[in-house]
Short mmCIF file of C-alpha atoms and ligand atoms in Angstrom, two decimals:
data_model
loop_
_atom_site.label_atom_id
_atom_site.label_comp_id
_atom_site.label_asym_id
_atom_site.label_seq_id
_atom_site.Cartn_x
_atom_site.Cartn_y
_atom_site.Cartn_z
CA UNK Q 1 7.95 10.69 23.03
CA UNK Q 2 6.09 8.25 20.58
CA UNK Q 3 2.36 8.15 19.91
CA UNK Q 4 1.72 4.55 20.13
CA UNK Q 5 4.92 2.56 19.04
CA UNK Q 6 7.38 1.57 21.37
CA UNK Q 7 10.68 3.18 20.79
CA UNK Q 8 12.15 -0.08 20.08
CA UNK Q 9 9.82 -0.61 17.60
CA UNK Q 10 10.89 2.59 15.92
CA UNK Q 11 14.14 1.75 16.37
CA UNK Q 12 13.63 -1.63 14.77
CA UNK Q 13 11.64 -0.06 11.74
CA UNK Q 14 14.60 2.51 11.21
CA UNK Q 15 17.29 -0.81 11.11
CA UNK Q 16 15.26 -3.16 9.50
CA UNK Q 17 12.84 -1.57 7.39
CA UNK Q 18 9.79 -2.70 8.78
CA UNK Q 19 7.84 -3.33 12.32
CA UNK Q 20 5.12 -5.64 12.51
CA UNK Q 21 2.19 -6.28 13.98
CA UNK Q 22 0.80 -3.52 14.90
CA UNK Q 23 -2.67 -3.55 16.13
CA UNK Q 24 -5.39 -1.37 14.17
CA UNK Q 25 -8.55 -3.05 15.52
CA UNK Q 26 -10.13 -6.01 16.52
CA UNK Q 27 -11.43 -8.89 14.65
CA UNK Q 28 -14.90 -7.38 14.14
CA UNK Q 29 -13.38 -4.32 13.10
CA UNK Q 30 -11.50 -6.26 10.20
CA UNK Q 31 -15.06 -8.12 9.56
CA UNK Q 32 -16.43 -4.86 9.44
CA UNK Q 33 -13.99 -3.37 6.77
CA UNK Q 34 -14.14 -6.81 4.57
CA UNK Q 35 -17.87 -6.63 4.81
CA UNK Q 36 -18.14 -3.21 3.38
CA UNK Q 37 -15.89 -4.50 0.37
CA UNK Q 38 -17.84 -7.00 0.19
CA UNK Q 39 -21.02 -5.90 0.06
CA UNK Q 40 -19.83 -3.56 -3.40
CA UNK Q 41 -18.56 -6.59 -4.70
CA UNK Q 42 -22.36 -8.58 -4.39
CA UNK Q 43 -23.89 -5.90 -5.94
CA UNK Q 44 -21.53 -6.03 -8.93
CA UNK Q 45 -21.06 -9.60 -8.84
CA UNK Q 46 -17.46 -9.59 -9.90
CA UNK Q 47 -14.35 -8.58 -7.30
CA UNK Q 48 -13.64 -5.02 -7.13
CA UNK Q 49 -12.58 -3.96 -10.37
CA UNK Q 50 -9.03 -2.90 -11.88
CA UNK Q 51 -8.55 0.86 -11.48
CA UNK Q 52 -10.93 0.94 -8.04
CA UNK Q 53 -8.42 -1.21 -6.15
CA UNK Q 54 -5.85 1.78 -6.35
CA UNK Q 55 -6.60 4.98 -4.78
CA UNK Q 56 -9.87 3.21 -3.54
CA UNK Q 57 -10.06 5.27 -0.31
CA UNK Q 58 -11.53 8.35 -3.10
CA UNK Q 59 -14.45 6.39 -3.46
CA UNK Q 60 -16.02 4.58 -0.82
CA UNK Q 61 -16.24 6.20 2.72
CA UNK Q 62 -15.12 2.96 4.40
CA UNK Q 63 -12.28 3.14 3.30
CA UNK Q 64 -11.42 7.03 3.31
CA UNK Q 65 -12.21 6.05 7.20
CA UNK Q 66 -9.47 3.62 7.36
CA UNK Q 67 -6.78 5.58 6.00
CA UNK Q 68 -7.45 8.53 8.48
CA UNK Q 69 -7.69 5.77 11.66
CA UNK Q 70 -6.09 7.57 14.65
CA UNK Q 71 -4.45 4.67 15.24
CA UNK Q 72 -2.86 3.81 11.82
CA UNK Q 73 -1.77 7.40 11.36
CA UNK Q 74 -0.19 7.36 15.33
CA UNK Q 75 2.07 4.72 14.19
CA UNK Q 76 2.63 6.74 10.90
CA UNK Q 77 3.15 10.07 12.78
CA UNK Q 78 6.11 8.42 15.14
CA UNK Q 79 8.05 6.98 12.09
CA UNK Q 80 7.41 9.88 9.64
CA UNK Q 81 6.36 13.29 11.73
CA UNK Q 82 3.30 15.13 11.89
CA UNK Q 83 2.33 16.45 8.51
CA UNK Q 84 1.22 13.43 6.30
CA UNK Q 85 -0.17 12.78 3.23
CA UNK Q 86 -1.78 9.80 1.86
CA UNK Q 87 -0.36 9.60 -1.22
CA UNK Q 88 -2.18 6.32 -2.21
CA UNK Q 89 -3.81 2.72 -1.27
CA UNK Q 90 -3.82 -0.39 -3.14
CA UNK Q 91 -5.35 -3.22 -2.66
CA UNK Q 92 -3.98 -6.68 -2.81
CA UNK Q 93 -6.62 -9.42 -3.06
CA UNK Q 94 -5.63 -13.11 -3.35
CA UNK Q 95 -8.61 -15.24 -4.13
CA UNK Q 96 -8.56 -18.68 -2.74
CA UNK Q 97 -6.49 -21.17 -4.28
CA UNK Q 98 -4.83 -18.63 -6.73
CA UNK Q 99 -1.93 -18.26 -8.48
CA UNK Q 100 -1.88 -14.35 -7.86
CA UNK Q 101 1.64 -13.75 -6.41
CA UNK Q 102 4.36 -10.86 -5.90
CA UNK Q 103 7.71 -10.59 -7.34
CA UNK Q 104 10.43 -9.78 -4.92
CA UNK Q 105 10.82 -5.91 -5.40
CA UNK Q 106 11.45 -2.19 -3.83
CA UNK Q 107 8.49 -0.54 -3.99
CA UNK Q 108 10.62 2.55 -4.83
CA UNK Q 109 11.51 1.81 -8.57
CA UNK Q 110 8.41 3.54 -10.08
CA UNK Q 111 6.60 5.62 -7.39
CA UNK Q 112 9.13 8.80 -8.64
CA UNK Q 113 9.11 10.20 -4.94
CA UNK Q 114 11.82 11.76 -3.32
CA UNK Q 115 13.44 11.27 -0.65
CA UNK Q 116 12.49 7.92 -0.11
CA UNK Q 117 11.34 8.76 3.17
CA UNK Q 118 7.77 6.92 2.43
CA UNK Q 119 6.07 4.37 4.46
CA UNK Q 120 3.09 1.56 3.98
CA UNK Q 121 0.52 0.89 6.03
CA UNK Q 122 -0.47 -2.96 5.27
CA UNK Q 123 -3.82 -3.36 7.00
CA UNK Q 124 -4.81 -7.27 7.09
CA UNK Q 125 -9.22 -7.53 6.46
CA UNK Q 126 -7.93 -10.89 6.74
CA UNK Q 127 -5.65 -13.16 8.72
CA UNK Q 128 -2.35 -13.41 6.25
CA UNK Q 129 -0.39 -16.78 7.32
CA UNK Q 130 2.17 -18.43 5.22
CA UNK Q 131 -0.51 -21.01 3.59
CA UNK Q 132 -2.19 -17.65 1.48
CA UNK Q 133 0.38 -15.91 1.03
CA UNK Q 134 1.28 -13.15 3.35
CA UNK Q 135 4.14 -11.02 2.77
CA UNK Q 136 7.61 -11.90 2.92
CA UNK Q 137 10.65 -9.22 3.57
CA UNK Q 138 14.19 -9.41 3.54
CA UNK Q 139 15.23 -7.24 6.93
CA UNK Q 140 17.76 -4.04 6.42
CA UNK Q 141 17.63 -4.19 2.85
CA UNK Q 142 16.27 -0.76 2.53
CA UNK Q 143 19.45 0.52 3.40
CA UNK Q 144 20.96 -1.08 -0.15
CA UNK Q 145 20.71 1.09 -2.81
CA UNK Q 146 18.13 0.87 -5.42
CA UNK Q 147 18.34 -2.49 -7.19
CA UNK Q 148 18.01 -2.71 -10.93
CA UNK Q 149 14.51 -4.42 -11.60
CA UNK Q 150 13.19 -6.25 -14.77
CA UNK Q 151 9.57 -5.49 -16.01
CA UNK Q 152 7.80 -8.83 -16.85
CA UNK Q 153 4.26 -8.09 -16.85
CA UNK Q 154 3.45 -11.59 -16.06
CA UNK Q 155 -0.20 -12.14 -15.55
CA UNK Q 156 -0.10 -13.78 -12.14
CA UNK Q 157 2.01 -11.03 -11.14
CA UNK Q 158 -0.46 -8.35 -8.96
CA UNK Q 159 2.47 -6.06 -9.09
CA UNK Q 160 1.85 -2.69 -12.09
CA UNK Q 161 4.63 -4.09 -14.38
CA UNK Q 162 5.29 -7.54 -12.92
CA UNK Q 163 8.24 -6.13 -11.68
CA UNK Q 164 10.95 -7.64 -10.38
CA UNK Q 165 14.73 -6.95 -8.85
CA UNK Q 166 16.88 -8.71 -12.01
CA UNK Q 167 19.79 -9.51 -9.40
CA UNK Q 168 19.93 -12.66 -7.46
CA UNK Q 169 17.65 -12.07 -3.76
CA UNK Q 170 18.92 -13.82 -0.56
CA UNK Q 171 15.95 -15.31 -0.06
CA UNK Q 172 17.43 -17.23 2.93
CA UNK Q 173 17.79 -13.94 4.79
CA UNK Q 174 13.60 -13.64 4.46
CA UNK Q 175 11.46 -13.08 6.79
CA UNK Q 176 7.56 -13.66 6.87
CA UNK Q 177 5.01 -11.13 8.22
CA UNK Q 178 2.03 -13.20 9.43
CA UNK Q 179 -0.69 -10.95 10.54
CA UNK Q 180 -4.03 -11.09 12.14
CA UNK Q 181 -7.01 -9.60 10.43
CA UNK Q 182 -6.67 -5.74 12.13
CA UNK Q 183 -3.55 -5.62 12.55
CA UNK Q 184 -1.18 -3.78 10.36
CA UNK Q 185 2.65 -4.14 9.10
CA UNK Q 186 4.84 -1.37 8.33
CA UNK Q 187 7.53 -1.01 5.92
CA UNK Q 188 9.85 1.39 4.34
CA UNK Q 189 9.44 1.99 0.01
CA UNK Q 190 12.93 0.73 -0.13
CA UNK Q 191 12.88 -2.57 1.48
CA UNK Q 192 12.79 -5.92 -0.74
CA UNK Q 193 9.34 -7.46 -0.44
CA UNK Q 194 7.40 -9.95 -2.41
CA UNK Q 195 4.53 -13.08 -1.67
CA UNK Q 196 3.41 -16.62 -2.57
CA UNK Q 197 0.28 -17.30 -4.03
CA UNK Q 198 -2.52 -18.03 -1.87
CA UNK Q 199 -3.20 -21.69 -1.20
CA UNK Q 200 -6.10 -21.70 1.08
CA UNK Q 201 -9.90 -22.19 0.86
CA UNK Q 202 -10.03 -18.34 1.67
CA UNK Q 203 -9.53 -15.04 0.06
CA UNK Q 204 -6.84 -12.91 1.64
CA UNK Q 205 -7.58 -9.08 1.96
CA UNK Q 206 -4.86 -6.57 2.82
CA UNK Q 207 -4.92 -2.71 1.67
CA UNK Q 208 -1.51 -1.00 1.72
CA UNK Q 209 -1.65 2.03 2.40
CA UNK Q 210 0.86 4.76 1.67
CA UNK Q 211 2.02 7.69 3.68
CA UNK Q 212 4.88 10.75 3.02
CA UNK Q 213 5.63 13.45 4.78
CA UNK Q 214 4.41 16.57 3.12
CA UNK Q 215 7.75 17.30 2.42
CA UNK Q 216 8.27 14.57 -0.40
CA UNK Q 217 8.13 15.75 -3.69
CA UNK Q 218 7.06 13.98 -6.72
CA UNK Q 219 9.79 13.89 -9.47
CA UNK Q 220 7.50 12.26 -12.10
CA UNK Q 221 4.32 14.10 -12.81
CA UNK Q 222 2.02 17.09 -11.14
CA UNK Q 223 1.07 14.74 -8.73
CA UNK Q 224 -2.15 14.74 -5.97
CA UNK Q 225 -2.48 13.26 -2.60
CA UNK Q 226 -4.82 13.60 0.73
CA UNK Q 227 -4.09 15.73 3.78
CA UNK Q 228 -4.84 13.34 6.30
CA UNK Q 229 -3.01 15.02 9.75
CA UNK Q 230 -1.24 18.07 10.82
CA UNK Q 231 -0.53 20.72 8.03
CA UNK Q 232 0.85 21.13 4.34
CA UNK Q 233 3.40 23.85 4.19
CA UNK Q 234 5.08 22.27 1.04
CA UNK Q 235 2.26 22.44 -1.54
CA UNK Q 236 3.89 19.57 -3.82
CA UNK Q 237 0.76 17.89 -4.17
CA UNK Q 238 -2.85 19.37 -5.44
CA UNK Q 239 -5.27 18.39 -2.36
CA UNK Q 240 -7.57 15.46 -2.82
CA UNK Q 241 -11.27 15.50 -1.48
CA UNK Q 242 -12.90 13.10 0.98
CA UNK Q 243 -15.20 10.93 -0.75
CA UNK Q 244 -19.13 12.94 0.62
CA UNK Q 245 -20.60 9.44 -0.27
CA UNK Q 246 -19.78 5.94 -1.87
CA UNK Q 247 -18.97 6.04 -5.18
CA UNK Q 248 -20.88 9.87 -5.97
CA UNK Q 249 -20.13 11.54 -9.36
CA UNK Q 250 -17.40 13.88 -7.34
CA UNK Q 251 -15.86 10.69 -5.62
CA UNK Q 252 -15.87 9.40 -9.38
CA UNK Q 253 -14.52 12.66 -10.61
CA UNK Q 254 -11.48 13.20 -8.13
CA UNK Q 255 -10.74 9.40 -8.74
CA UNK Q 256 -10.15 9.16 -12.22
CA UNK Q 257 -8.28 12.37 -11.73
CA UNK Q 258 -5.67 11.14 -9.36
CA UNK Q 259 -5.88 7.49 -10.71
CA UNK Q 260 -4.55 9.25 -14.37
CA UNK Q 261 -2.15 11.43 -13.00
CA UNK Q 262 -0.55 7.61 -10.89
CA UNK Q 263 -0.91 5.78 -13.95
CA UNK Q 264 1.17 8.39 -15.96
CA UNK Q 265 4.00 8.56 -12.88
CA UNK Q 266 3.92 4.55 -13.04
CA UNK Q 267 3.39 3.19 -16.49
CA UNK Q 268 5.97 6.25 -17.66
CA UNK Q 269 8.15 4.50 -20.27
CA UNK Q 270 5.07 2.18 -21.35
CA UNK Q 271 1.92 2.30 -23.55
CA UNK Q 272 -0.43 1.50 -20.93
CA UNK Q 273 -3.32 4.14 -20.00
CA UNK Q 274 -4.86 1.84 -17.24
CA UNK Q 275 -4.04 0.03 -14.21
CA UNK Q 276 -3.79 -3.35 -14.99
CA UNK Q 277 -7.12 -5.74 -13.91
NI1 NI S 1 5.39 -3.59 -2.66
#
Protein backbone atom coordinates (compact mmCIF):
# COMPACT_ATOMS: atom_id res chain seq x y z
CA UNK A 1 0.00 0.00 0.00
CA UNK A 2 1.35 3.55 -1.00
CA UNK A 3 0.33 6.86 0.56
CA UNK A 4 -0.22 8.88 -2.45
CA UNK A 5 2.12 7.62 -5.34
CA UNK A 6 1.06 5.16 -7.65
CA UNK A 7 3.05 2.03 -7.44
CA UNK A 8 4.26 2.57 -10.84
CA UNK A 9 5.48 5.66 -9.92
CA UNK A 10 7.51 4.05 -7.20
CA UNK A 11 8.51 1.64 -9.36
CA UNK A 12 9.65 4.18 -11.89
CA UNK A 13 11.55 6.29 -9.14
CA UNK A 14 13.37 2.98 -7.95
CA UNK A 15 14.56 2.33 -12.01
CA UNK A 16 15.08 5.64 -13.00
CA UNK A 17 15.96 7.72 -10.21
CA UNK A 18 13.36 10.11 -10.23
CA UNK A 19 9.31 10.56 -10.63
CA UNK A 20 7.91 13.70 -11.62
CA UNK A 21 5.30 15.75 -11.26
CA UNK A 22 3.93 15.27 -8.39
CA UNK A 23 1.31 17.59 -7.21
CA UNK A 24 1.95 19.58 -3.81
CA UNK A 25 -0.67 22.33 -4.27
CA UNK A 26 -2.32 24.51 -6.44
CA UNK A 27 -1.26 27.58 -8.17
CA UNK A 28 -2.28 29.90 -5.32
CA UNK A 29 -0.62 27.74 -3.01
CA UNK A 30 2.77 28.24 -5.00
CA UNK A 31 1.76 32.18 -5.10
CA UNK A 32 1.34 31.88 -1.60
CA UNK A 33 4.83 30.32 -0.79
CA UNK A 34 6.68 32.84 -3.42
CA UNK A 35 4.85 35.66 -1.78
CA UNK A 36 6.09 34.93 1.65
CA UNK A 37 9.75 34.89 0.10
CA UNK A 38 9.02 37.64 -1.31
CA UNK A 39 7.78 39.75 0.99
CA UNK A 40 11.46 39.14 3.21
CA UNK A 41 13.12 39.97 0.21
CA UNK A 42 11.15 43.79 -0.07
CA UNK A 43 11.93 44.45 3.22
CA UNK A 44 15.65 43.80 2.67
CA UNK A 45 15.70 44.96 -0.73
CA UNK A 46 18.22 42.49 -2.01
CA UNK A 47 17.24 38.50 -2.83
CA UNK A 48 17.47 36.29 0.05
CA UNK A 49 20.87 36.26 1.14
CA UNK A 50 23.80 33.53 0.90
CA UNK A 51 23.72 31.32 4.00
CA UNK A 52 19.59 31.83 4.44
CA UNK A 53 18.93 30.02 1.15
CA UNK A 54 20.29 26.71 2.83
CA UNK A 55 18.61 25.27 5.73
CA UNK A 56 16.04 28.19 5.25
CA UNK A 57 13.09 26.14 6.61
CA UNK A 58 15.03 27.06 10.45
CA UNK A 59 14.05 30.42 9.95
CA UNK A 60 10.94 31.44 8.50
CA UNK A 61 7.70 29.49 9.42
CA UNK A 62 6.61 29.36 5.77
CA UNK A 63 8.83 27.44 4.96
CA UNK A 64 9.27 25.02 8.09
CA UNK A 65 5.41 24.54 6.85
CA UNK A 66 6.40 23.36 3.53
CA UNK A 67 8.84 20.86 4.43
CA UNK A 68 6.37 19.11 6.91
CA UNK A 69 3.34 19.26 3.97
CA UNK A 70 1.39 16.00 4.41
CA UNK A 71 1.50 15.73 1.03
CA UNK A 72 5.26 16.18 0.22
CA UNK A 73 6.22 13.90 3.08
CA UNK A 74 3.33 11.07 1.69
CA UNK A 75 5.28 10.88 -1.40
CA UNK A 76 8.53 10.84 0.78
CA UNK A 77 7.12 8.20 3.21
CA UNK A 78 6.26 5.61 0.11
CA UNK A 79 9.82 5.91 -1.44
CA UNK A 80 11.80 6.10 1.86
CA UNK A 81 9.54 4.61 4.98
CA UNK A 82 8.10 6.19 7.85
CA UNK A 83 10.75 7.73 10.02
CA UNK A 84 12.20 10.83 8.15
CA UNK A 85 14.34 13.46 8.68
CA UNK A 86 14.82 16.62 6.91
CA UNK A 87 18.20 16.79 6.70
CA UNK A 88 18.25 20.10 4.67
CA UNK A 89 16.62 22.63 1.94
CA UNK A 90 18.23 24.76 -0.51
CA UNK A 91 17.08 27.06 -2.51
CA UNK A 92 17.75 27.55 -6.14
CA UNK A 93 16.77 30.99 -7.48
CA UNK A 94 17.38 31.94 -11.13
CA UNK A 95 16.75 35.59 -11.69
CA UNK A 96 15.45 36.53 -15.03
CA UNK A 97 17.69 36.58 -17.84
CA UNK A 98 20.66 35.09 -15.81
CA UNK A 99 23.51 33.29 -16.35
CA UNK A 100 23.05 31.27 -12.98
CA UNK A 101 23.29 27.60 -14.13
CA UNK A 102 24.06 23.93 -12.73
CA UNK A 103 26.82 21.69 -13.61
CA UNK A 104 25.84 18.19 -14.41
CA UNK A 105 26.51 16.35 -11.02
CA UNK A 106 25.45 13.57 -8.23
CA UNK A 107 24.34 15.28 -5.51
CA UNK A 108 26.09 12.53 -3.46
CA UNK A 109 29.82 13.63 -3.83
CA UNK A 110 29.88 15.95 -0.74
CA UNK A 111 26.71 15.41 1.38
CA UNK A 112 28.99 12.47 3.42
CA UNK A 113 25.68 10.39 4.02
CA UNK A 114 25.43 6.88 4.03
CA UNK A 115 23.71 4.73 2.47
CA UNK A 116 22.75 6.77 -0.25
CA UNK A 117 19.31 6.02 0.40
CA UNK A 118 18.40 10.00 0.33
CA UNK A 119 15.78 11.69 -1.61
CA UNK A 120 14.86 15.52 -2.83
CA UNK A 121 11.89 17.06 -2.75
CA UNK A 122 12.06 19.87 -5.66
CA UNK A 123 9.05 22.05 -4.96
CA UNK A 124 8.46 24.55 -8.08
CA UNK A 125 7.10 28.46 -6.40
CA UNK A 126 7.34 28.80 -10.00
CA UNK A 127 6.50 27.19 -13.30
CA UNK A 128 10.16 25.63 -14.43
CA UNK A 129 9.98 25.12 -18.45
CA UNK A 130 12.94 24.63 -20.59
CA UNK A 131 13.20 28.58 -21.52
CA UNK A 132 14.44 29.28 -17.45
CA UNK A 133 16.00 26.62 -16.86
CA UNK A 134 14.35 23.75 -15.17
CA UNK A 135 16.16 20.73 -14.33
CA UNK A 136 17.51 18.28 -16.55
CA UNK A 137 18.30 14.39 -15.51
CA UNK A 138 19.86 11.64 -17.11
CA UNK A 139 17.30 8.50 -16.19
CA UNK A 140 18.91 5.25 -14.26
CA UNK A 141 22.08 6.84 -13.71
CA UNK A 142 21.84 6.53 -10.03
CA UNK A 143 22.46 3.06 -10.33
CA UNK A 144 26.29 3.97 -11.75
CA UNK A 145 28.61 4.26 -9.24
CA UNK A 146 29.84 7.47 -7.92
CA UNK A 147 31.46 9.50 -10.70
CA UNK A 148 34.68 11.34 -10.11
CA UNK A 149 33.73 15.18 -10.10
CA UNK A 150 35.98 18.31 -10.64
CA UNK A 151 35.54 21.38 -8.26
CA UNK A 152 35.46 24.61 -10.39
CA UNK A 153 33.94 27.13 -8.28
CA UNK A 154 32.80 29.02 -11.22
CA UNK A 155 30.75 31.99 -10.33
CA UNK A 156 27.69 31.29 -12.44
CA UNK A 157 27.76 27.98 -11.01
CA UNK A 158 24.77 27.91 -7.98
CA UNK A 159 26.21 24.58 -7.10
CA UNK A 160 28.71 24.78 -3.30
CA UNK A 161 31.95 24.08 -5.29
CA UNK A 162 30.86 24.50 -8.91
CA UNK A 163 31.05 21.01 -9.06
CA UNK A 164 31.02 18.98 -11.75
CA UNK A 165 31.30 15.03 -12.94
CA UNK A 166 35.04 15.35 -14.83
CA UNK A 167 33.94 12.32 -17.20
CA UNK A 168 32.19 12.84 -20.42
CA UNK A 169 27.88 12.94 -19.62
CA UNK A 170 25.51 11.43 -22.27
CA UNK A 171 23.74 14.27 -22.48
CA UNK A 172 21.66 12.74 -25.33
CA UNK A 173 20.20 10.26 -22.85
CA UNK A 174 18.69 13.62 -20.82
CA UNK A 175 15.67 14.18 -19.86
CA UNK A 176 13.89 17.53 -18.81
CA UNK A 177 11.62 17.92 -15.74
CA UNK A 178 9.19 20.75 -16.59
CA UNK A 179 7.06 21.50 -13.66
CA UNK A 180 4.17 23.61 -12.72
CA UNK A 181 4.45 26.02 -9.87
CA UNK A 182 3.14 23.36 -6.84
CA UNK A 183 4.12 20.64 -8.07
CA UNK A 184 7.16 18.78 -7.01
CA UNK A 185 9.94 16.37 -8.67
CA UNK A 186 11.64 13.69 -6.94
CA UNK A 187 14.99 12.32 -7.29
CA UNK A 188 17.47 10.02 -5.80
CA UNK A 189 21.20 11.80 -4.34
CA UNK A 190 22.82 9.61 -6.86
CA UNK A 191 21.28 10.48 -10.08
CA UNK A 192 23.18 12.91 -12.66
CA UNK A 193 21.37 16.25 -12.68
CA UNK A 194 22.26 19.70 -13.78
CA UNK A 195 20.28 23.10 -15.55
CA UNK A 196 20.54 25.93 -18.10
CA UNK A 197 20.48 29.32 -17.18
CA UNK A 198 17.30 31.04 -17.07
CA UNK A 199 16.33 32.94 -20.19
CA UNK A 200 13.02 34.37 -19.42
CA UNK A 201 11.55 37.73 -18.27
CA UNK A 202 10.85 35.80 -14.92
CA UNK A 203 12.59 34.58 -11.88
CA UNK A 204 12.37 30.85 -11.34
CA UNK A 205 11.84 29.61 -7.67
CA UNK A 206 12.29 25.97 -6.67
CA UNK A 207 13.38 24.76 -2.99
CA UNK A 208 14.85 21.25 -2.85
CA UNK A 209 14.24 19.75 -0.20
CA UNK A 210 16.04 16.81 1.35
CA UNK A 211 14.79 13.78 3.14
CA UNK A 212 16.69 10.38 4.84
CA UNK A 213 15.48 7.89 6.64
CA UNK A 214 16.51 8.14 10.22
CA UNK A 215 18.60 5.41 9.65
CA UNK A 216 21.31 7.33 7.49
CA UNK A 217 24.24 8.23 9.18
CA UNK A 218 26.47 11.07 8.57
CA UNK A 219 30.13 10.01 7.86
CA UNK A 220 31.47 13.61 7.79
CA UNK A 221 30.77 15.64 10.87
CA UNK A 222 28.32 15.50 14.19
CA UNK A 223 25.69 16.34 12.04
CA UNK A 224 21.81 17.83 12.87
CA UNK A 225 18.60 17.42 11.08
CA UNK A 226 14.59 17.82 11.74
CA UNK A 227 12.20 15.08 12.82
CA UNK A 228 9.57 15.74 10.54
CA UNK A 229 7.29 12.16 10.69
CA UNK A 230 7.15 8.96 12.51
CA UNK A 231 10.02 8.32 15.09
CA UNK A 232 13.96 8.49 15.55
CA UNK A 233 15.25 5.30 16.98
CA UNK A 234 18.78 5.90 15.43
CA UNK A 235 19.89 9.12 17.19
CA UNK A 236 22.59 9.99 14.35
CA UNK A 237 21.51 13.38 14.19
CA UNK A 238 21.12 16.13 17.20
CA UNK A 239 17.28 17.28 16.77
CA UNK A 240 16.63 20.62 15.16
CA UNK A 241 13.82 23.04 16.47
CA UNK A 242 10.85 24.44 14.55
CA UNK A 243 11.37 27.94 13.84
CA UNK A 244 8.47 29.66 17.00
CA UNK A 245 8.56 32.74 14.62
CA UNK A 246 10.28 34.28 11.44
CA UNK A 247 13.62 34.89 11.78
CA UNK A 248 13.58 35.04 16.13
CA UNK A 249 16.99 35.05 17.92
CA UNK A 250 16.40 31.01 18.55
CA UNK A 251 15.46 30.50 14.76
CA UNK A 252 18.82 32.58 14.27
CA UNK A 253 20.58 30.54 16.85
CA UNK A 254 19.67 26.87 15.67
CA UNK A 255 20.47 28.20 12.07
CA UNK A 256 23.85 29.21 12.22
CA UNK A 257 24.29 26.10 14.25
CA UNK A 258 23.27 23.60 11.67
CA UNK A 259 24.31 25.93 8.73
CA UNK A 260 28.22 25.54 10.40
CA UNK A 261 28.08 22.10 11.13
CA UNK A 262 26.79 21.67 6.69
CA UNK A 263 29.36 23.98 5.74
CA UNK A 264 32.12 21.95 7.59
CA UNK A 265 30.58 18.37 6.04
CA UNK A 266 30.61 20.29 2.51
CA UNK A 267 33.46 22.69 2.12
CA UNK A 268 35.69 19.71 4.01
CA UNK A 269 38.96 19.78 2.02
CA UNK A 270 38.54 23.71 1.39
CA UNK A 271 39.16 27.06 3.16
CA UNK A 272 35.77 28.26 2.94
CA UNK A 273 33.72 29.05 6.32
CA UNK A 274 30.53 30.21 4.40
CA UNK A 275 28.11 29.15 1.91
CA UNK A 276 28.87 30.76 -1.08
CA UNK A 277 26.40 34.06 -2.06
NI1 LIG B 1 21.73 18.59 -7.22
Amino acid sequence: MTRILEPAAVAAYHRDGFVFPVKVGDAAEARAWRDALEAHERKTGTPLQGNWRHKTHLLFTWADMLVHHPRILDAVEDLIGPDILCWTTNFFIKEAASPGFVSWHQDSTYWGLDPDDVVTAWVAFTDANRENGCMEVIPGSHRVDQLPHLDTFHKDNLLSRGQEIAVPVDTSKAVAMPLAAGEMSLHHIKLVHGSAPNRSADRRIGLAIRYIPTSVRQLKVRDSAMLVRGTDRHGHFDPEPRPAADLDAGALAAHADAVGRQVKALYQGTAKTEFRA
